[in-house]
Coordinates of C-alpha atoms in Angstrom, one line a residue:
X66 CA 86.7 96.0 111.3
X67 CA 87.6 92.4 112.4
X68 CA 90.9 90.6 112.8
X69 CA 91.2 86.9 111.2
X70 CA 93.5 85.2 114.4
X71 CA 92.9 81.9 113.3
X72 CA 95.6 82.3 110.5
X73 CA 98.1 84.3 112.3
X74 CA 101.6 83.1 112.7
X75 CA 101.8 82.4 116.5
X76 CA 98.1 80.7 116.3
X77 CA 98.2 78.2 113.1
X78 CA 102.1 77.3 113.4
X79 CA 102.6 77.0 117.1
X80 CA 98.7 76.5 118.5
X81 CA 98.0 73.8 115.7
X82 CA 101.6 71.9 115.1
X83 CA 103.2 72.2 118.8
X84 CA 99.7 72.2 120.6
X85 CA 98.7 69.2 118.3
X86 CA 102.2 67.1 118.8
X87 CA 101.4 66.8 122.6
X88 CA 98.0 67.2 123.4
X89 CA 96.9 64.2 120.5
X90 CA 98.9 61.7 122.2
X91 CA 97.0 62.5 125.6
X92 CA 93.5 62.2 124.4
X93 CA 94.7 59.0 122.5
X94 CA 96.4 57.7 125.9
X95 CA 94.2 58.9 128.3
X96 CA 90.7 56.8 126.2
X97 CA 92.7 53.5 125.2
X98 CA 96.4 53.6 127.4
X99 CA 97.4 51.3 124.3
X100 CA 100.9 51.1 123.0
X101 CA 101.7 53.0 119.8
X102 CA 104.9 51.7 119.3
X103 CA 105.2 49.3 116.7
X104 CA 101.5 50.3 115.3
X105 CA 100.5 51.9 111.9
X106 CA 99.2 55.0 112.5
X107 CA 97.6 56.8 109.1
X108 CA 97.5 60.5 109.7
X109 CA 95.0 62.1 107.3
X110 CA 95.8 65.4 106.5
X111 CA 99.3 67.1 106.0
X112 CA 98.7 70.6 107.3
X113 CA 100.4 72.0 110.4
X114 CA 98.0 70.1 112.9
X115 CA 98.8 66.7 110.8
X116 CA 102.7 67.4 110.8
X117 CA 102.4 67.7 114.5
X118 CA 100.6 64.3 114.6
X119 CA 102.5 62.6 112.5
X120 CA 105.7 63.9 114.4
X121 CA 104.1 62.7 117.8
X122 CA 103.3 59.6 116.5
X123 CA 106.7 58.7 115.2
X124 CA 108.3 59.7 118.5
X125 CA 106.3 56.9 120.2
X126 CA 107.6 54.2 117.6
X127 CA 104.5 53.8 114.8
X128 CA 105.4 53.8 111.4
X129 CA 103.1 56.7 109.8
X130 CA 101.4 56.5 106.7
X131 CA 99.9 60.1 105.4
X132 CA 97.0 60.6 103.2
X133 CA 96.5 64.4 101.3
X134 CA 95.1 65.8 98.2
X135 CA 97.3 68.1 97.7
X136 CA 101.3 67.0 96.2
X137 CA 102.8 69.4 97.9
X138 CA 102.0 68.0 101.1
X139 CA 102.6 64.8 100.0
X140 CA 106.0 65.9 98.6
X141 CA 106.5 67.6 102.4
X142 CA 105.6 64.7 104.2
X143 CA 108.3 62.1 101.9
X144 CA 110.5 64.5 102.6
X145 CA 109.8 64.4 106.4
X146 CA 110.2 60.5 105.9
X147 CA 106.9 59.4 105.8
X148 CA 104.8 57.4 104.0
X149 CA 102.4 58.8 101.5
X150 CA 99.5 56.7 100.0
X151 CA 95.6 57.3 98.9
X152 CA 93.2 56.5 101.8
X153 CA 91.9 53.6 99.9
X154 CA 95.1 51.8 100.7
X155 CA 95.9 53.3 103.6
X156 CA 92.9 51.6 105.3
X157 CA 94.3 48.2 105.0
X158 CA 97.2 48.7 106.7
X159 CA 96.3 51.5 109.7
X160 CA 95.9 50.6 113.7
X161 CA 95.0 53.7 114.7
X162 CA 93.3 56.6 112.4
X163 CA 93.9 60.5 112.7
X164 CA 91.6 62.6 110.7
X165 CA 92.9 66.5 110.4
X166 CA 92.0 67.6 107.2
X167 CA 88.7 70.2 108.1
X168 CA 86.6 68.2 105.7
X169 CA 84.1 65.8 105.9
X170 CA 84.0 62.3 105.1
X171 CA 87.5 61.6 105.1
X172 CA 86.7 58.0 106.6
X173 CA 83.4 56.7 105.1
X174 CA 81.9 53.1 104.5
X175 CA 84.4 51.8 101.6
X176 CA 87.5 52.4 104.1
X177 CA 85.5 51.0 107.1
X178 CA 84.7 47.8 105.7
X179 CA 88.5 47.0 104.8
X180 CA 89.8 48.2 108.3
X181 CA 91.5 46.0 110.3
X182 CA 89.9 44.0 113.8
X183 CA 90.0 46.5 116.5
X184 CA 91.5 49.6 114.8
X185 CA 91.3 53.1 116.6
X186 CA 89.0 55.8 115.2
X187 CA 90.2 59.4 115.9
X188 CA 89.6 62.7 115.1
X189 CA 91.6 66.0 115.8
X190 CA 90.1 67.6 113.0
X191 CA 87.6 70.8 114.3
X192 CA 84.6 69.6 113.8
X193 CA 82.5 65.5 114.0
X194 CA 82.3 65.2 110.0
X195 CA 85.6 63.8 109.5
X196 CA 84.9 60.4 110.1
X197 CA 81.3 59.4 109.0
X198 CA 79.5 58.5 111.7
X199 CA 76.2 57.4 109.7
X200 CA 78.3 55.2 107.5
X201 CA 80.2 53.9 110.8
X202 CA 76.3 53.2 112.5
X203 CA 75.1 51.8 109.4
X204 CA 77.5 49.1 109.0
X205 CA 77.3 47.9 113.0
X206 CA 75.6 44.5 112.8
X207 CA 75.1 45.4 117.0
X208 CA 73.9 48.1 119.0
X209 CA 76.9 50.4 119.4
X210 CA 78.4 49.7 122.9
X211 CA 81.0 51.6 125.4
X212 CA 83.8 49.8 124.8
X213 CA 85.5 51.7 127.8
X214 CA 85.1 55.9 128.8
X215 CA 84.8 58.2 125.7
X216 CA 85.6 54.6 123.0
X217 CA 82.2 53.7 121.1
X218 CA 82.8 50.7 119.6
X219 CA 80.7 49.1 116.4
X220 CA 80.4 45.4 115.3
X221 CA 80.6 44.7 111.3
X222 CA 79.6 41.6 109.5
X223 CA 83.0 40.4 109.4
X224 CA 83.4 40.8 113.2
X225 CA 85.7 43.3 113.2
X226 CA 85.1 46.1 116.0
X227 CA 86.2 49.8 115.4
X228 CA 86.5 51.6 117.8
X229 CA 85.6 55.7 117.7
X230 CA 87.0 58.0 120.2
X231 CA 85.2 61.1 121.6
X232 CA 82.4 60.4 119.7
X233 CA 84.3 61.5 116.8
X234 CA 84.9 65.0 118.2
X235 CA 88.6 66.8 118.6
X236 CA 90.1 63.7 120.6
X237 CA 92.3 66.5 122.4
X238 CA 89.5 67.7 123.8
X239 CA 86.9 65.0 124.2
X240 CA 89.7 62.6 125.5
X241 CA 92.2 64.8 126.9
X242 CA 92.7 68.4 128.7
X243 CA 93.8 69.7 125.1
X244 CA 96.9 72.4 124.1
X245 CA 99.3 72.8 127.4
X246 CA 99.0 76.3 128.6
X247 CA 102.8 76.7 127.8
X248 CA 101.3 77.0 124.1
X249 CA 97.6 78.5 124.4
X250 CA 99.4 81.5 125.9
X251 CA 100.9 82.3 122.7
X252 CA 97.2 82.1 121.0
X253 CA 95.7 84.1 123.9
X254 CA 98.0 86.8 124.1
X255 CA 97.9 87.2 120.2
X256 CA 94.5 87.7 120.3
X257 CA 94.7 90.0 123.3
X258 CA 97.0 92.7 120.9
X259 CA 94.8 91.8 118.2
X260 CA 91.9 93.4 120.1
X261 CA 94.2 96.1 121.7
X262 CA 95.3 97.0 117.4
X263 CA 91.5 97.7 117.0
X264 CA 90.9 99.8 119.8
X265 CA 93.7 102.0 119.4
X266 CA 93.1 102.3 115.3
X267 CA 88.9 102.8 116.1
X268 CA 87.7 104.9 113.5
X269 CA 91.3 104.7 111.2
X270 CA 90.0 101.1 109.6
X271 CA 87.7 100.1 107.5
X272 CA 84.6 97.8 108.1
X273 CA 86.8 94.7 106.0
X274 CA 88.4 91.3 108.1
X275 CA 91.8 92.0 108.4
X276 CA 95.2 89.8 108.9
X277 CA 97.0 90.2 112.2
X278 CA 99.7 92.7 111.5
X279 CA 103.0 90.8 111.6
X280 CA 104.4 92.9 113.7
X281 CA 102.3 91.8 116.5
X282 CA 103.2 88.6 115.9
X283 CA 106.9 89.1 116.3
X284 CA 105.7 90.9 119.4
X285 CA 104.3 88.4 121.0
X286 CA 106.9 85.2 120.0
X287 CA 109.4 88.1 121.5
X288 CA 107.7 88.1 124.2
X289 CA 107.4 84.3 124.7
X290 CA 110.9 83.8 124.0
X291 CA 112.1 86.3 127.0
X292 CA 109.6 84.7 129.4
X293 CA 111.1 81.1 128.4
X294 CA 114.9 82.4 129.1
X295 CA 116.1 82.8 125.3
X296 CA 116.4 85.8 122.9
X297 CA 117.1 86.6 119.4
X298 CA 119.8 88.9 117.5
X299 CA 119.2 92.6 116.3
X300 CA 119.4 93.5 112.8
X301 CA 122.6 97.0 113.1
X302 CA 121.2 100.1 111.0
X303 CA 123.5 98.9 108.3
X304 CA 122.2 95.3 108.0
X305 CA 118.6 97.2 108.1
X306 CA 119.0 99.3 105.7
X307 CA 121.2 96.1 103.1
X308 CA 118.2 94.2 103.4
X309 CA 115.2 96.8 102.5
X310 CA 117.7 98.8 99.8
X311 CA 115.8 98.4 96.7

């Protein structure tokens, strides 16, 4: 028996919207120091690591454009008072690019060649596909060069220079020191009483992935909220019983 964390409550909603809202803006500081106020900032991806970037980015002053595939993000992220248009006309208009969808190729040749002079490339998506790197190599008239520490920039015809962070890797990471602890602590002790629910059911469960029990969720964002100073009402035995009564 196994436990899927990665899709528990206190991992994808706090790890990947909070963790995401602070620790993007680091890695993006920390390579380039620019100043995102007053830039375009096209956040590609509407899931709870592109709300998070999209809120961060809007806290600094950009104007964010979103891109998704899916209308009920889009819908989400109107509603949130953004933006929402198809990559293809996104790339026109974007600064600075934020790729968070967990696909590949979300930024290939046909958006590169449109992109604005000296537009930032960036990733916090979990793996290097996002942006296509052989698409972004193939259009570079030059010999990629180090623009500054961990910004790879590449020359096309028209003399425009994009410039990828982190090699296209999570930009938190590559860039940055990635999630504050005051967050990853939520992640780490969830996966703690994940392990801790298999040990004490060994032999009770079968050999299947399972979902973290909620319970153990509650558990832990009870436990975060005491440590932080704060707490949370008690259902009485009557309001208990009102709400499950058939």
């Amino acid at each position: 028996p196994a436990i899927n964390v990665n899709d528990s409550v206190t991992k994808s909603k706090f790890d990947n919207l909070y963790g995401c809202r602070e620790s993007l803006v680091d890695g993006i500081k920390r390579a380039t120091d620019v100043m995102i106020a007053g830039k375009v900032v096209v956040v590609c991806g509407y899931g709870d690591v592109g709300k998070g970037c999209a809120r961060s980015m809007r806290s600094y002053g950009a104007r964010v454009i979103v891109t998704e595939i899916d209308p009920i993000k889009g819908i989400e992220a109107v509603f949130d008072g953004f933006e929402t248009l198809p990559m293809a006309e996104a790339a026109a208009k974007g600064d600075i690019f934020i790729t968070v969808t967990g696909c590949k190729d979300v930024i290939r040749k046909e958006h590169m060649e449109v992109m604005k002079d000296g537009v930032l490339l960036a990733n916090a998506g979990h793996f290097d596909v996002e942006i296509n790197k052989p698409d972004l190599a193939a259009l570079s008239v030059k010999p990629p060069f180090e623009a500054r520490k961990n910004i790879t920039a590449y020359t096309l015809a028209n003399g425009h220079q994009l410039n990828l962070l982190g090699e296209g890797r999570l930009v938190n990471l590559a860039c940055g020191d990635g999630h504050p602890t005051e967050v990853m602590d939520l992640s780490f002790a969830m996966q703690f009483l994940a392990m801790r629910h298999l040990l004490e059911n060994k032999g009770r469960l079968e050999n299947k992935l399972y979902v973290l029990p909620a319970e153990l969720d509650q558990e832990v964002a009870g436990i975060k909220l005491k440590a932080m100073g704060f707490d949370v009402d008690i259902l009485t035995p009557e309001q208990d019983a009102y709400l499950h009564q058939a």
